[in-house]
Short mmCIF file of C-alpha atoms in Angstrom, two decimals:
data_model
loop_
_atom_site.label_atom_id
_atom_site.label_comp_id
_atom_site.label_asym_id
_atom_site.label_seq_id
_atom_site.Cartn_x
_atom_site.Cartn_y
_atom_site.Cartn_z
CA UNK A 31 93.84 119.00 86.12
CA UNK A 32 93.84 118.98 89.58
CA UNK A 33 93.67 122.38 92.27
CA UNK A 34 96.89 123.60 93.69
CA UNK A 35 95.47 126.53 95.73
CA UNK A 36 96.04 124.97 98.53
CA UNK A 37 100.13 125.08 97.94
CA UNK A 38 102.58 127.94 98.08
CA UNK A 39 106.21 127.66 96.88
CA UNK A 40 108.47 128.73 94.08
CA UNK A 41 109.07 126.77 90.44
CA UNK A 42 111.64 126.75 87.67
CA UNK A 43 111.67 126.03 84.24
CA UNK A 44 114.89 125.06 82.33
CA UNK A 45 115.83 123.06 79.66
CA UNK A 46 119.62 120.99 79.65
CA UNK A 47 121.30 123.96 78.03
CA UNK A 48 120.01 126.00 80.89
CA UNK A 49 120.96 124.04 83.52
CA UNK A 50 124.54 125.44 84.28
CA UNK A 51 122.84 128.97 84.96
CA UNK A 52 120.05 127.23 87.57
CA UNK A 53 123.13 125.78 89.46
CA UNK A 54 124.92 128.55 89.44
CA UNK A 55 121.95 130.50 90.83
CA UNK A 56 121.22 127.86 93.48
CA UNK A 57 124.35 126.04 94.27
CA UNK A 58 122.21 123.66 96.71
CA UNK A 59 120.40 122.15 94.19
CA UNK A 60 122.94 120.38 92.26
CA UNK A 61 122.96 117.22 94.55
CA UNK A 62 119.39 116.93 93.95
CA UNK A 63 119.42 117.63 90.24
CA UNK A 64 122.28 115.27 89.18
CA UNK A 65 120.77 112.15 91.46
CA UNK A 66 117.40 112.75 89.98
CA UNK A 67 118.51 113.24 86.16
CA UNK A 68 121.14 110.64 86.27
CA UNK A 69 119.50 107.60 83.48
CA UNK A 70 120.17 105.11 86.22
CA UNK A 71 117.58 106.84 88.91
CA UNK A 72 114.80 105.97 87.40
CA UNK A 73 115.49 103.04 85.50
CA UNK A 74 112.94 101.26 87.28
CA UNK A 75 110.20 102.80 85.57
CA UNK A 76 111.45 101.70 81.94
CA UNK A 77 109.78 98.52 80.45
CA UNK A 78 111.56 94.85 81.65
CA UNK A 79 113.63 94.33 78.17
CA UNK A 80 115.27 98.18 78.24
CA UNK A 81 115.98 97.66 82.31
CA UNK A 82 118.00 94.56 81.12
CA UNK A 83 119.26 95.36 77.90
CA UNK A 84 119.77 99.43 78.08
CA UNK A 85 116.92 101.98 76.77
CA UNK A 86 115.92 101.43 73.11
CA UNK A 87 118.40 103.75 70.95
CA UNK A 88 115.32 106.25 69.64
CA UNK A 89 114.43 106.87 73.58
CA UNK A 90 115.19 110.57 74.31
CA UNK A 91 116.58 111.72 77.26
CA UNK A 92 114.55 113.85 79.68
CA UNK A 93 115.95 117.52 78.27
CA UNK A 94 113.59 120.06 79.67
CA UNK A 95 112.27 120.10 83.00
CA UNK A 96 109.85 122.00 85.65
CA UNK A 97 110.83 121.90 89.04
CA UNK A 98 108.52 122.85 91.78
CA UNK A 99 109.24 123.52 95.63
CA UNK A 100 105.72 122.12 96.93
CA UNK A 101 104.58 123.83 100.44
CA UNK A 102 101.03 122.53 101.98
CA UNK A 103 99.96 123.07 105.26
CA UNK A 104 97.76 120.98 107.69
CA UNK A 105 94.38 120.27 106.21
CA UNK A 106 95.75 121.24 102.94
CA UNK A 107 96.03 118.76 99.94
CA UNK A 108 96.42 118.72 95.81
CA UNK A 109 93.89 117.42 93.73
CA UNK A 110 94.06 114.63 91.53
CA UNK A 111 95.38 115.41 87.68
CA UNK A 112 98.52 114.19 85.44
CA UNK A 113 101.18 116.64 85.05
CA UNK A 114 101.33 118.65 81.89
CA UNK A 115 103.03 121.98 82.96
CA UNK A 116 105.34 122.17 79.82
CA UNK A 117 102.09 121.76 77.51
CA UNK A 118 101.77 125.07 76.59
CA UNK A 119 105.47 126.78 76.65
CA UNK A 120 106.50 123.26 74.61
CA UNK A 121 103.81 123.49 72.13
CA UNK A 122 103.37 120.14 72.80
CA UNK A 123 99.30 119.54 73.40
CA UNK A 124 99.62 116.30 74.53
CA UNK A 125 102.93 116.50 76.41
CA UNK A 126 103.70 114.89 79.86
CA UNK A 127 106.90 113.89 81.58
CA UNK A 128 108.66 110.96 81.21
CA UNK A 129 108.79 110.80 85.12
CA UNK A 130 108.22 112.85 87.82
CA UNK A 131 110.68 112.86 91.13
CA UNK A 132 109.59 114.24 93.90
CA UNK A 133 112.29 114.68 97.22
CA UNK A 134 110.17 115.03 100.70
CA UNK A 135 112.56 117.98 102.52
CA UNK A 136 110.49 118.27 105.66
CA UNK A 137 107.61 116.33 106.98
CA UNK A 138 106.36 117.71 110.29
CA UNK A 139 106.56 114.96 113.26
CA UNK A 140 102.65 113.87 114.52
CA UNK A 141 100.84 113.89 111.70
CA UNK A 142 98.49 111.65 110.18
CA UNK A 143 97.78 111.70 106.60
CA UNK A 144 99.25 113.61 103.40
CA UNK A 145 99.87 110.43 101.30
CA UNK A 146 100.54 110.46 97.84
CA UNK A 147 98.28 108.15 95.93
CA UNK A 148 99.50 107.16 92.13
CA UNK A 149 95.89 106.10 90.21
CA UNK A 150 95.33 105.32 86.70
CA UNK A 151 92.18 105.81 84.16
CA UNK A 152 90.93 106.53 88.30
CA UNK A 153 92.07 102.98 89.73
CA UNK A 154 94.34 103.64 91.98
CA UNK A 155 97.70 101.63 91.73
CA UNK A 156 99.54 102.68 95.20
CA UNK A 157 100.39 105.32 97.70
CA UNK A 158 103.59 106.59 99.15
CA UNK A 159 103.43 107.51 103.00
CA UNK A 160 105.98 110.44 103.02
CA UNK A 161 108.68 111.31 105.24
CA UNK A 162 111.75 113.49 105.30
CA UNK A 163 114.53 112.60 102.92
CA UNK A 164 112.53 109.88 100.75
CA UNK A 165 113.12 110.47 97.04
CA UNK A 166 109.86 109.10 94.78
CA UNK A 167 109.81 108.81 91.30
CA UNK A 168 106.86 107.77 89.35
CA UNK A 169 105.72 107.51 85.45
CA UNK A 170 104.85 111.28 84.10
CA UNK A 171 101.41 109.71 83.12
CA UNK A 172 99.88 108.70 85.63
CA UNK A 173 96.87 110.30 87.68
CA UNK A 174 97.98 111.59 91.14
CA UNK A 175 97.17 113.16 94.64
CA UNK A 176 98.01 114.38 97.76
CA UNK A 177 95.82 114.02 100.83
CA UNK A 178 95.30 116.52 103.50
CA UNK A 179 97.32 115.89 107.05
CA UNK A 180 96.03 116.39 109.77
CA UNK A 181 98.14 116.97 113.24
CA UNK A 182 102.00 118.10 113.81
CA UNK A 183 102.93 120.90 115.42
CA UNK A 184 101.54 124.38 115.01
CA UNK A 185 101.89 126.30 111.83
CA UNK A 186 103.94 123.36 110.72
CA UNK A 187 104.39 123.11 106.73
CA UNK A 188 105.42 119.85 104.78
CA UNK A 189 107.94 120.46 102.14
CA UNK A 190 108.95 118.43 99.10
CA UNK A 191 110.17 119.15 95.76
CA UNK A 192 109.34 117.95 92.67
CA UNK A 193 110.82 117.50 89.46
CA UNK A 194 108.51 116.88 86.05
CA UNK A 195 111.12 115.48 83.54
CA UNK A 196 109.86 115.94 79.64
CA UNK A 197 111.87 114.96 76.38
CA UNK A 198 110.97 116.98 73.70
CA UNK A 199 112.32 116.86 70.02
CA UNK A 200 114.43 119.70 68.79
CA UNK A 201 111.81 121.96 67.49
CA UNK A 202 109.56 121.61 70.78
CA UNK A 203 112.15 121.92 72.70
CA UNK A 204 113.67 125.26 71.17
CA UNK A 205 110.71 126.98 71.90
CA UNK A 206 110.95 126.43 75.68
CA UNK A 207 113.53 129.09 77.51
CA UNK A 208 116.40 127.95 79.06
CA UNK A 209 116.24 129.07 82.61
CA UNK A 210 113.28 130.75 83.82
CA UNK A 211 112.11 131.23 87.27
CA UNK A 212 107.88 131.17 87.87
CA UNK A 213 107.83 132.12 91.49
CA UNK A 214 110.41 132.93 94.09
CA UNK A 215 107.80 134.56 96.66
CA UNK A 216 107.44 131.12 98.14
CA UNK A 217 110.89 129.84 98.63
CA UNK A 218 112.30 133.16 99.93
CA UNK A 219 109.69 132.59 102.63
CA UNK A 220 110.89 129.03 103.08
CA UNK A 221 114.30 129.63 103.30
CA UNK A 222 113.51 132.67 106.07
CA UNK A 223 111.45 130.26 108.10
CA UNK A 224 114.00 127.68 108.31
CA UNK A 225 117.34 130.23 108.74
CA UNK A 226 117.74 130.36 112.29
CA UNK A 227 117.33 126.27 112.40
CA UNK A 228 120.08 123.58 112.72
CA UNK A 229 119.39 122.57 109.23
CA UNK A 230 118.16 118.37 108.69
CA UNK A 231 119.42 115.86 106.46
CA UNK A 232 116.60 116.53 104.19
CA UNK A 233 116.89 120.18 104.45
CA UNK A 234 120.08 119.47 103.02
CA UNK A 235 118.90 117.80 100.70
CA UNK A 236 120.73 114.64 101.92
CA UNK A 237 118.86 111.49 99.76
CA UNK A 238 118.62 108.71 102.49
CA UNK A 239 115.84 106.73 100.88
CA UNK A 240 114.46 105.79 97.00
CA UNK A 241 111.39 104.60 95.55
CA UNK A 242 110.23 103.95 92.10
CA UNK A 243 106.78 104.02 91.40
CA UNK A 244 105.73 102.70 87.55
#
């Protein structure tokens, strides 16, 4: 598992059933959660036959999910793991996501770095140069990082949000809650920074560009 002391923000967990209370709670996510849980966003990352032919009838549907509002600053980065975050509430020791989405909200102007590179068994397979409004989905097991940036303004904080998407069998899944929120320190703080601002397209969560990463 990789370090994430470097990051502040806020997560969720919340299973299908639980979804209707999330959106209720946050209105503004529910552009972001339909595009990135609709079968046909990812559909890139299924093998050839079931991108041609339709997925295989025994393939479950992402139904529980962890998502994450990821804040690093310059010089800042997150080490390399696989995602596993509904492991232990799942029961699930070996659990991963099927995919993982992750939505770049803000990436400061000027700055070098802050890539994210996809690797697996440590070879690495690609990277993704961020920027604001890009939408990124890759498979749920595969190895990944983020680099430091350097440069940008002062104080300047790159913002994305991510989205682990698992599919869990009935009894796995009943032992996960269905609407639970981690951490809302770091989003409260987000939100305040960025009140007073004519908000962006990606602040608004406007999805201007895709990218699927298997």
């Amino acid at each position: 598992m990789g370090t994430f002391q470097a990051s502040r923000g806020f997560a969720f967990i919340f299973t299908e059933a639980g979804r209707a209370t999330l959106e209720e709670r946050f209105p503004f996510l529910s552009e972001y959660l339909a595009l990135v849980t609709s079968p046909t966003t990812a559909r890139g990352l299924l093998p050839w036959r079931e991108r041609l032919f339709g997925p295989r009838p025994e393939r479950l549907r992402p139904n529980a999910f962890y998502v994450n509002l990821l804040l690093l600053e310059a010089g800042k980065g997150v080490g390399r793991h696989i995602d596993a975050t509904l492991q232990e509430p799942s029961g699930v020791a070996d659990a991963v996501p099927e995919h993982v989405s992750v939505l770049y909200l803000q990436v400061p102007p000027g700055i070098q770095g802050g890539a994210l590179r996809l690797l697996r068994d440590n070879r690495p397979l690609g990277e993704v140069r961020p920027r604001s409004g890009l939408l990124v989905h890759f498979r749920g097991d595969l190895q990944h990082e983020v680099q430091p940036f350097t440069g940008g303004p002062e104080g300047a904080l790159r913002a994305s949000l991510v989205c682990e998407q698992y599919a869990f069998g009935p009894e796995a899944l009943a032992r996960i809650s269905p609407f639970r929120i981690q951490s809302k320190a770091g989003f409260g703080a987000y939100l305040d920074a960025h009140r007073d601002r004519e908000p962006s397209e990606a602040q608004k969560l406007s999805l201007n560009g895709r990218s699927s990463v298997s």
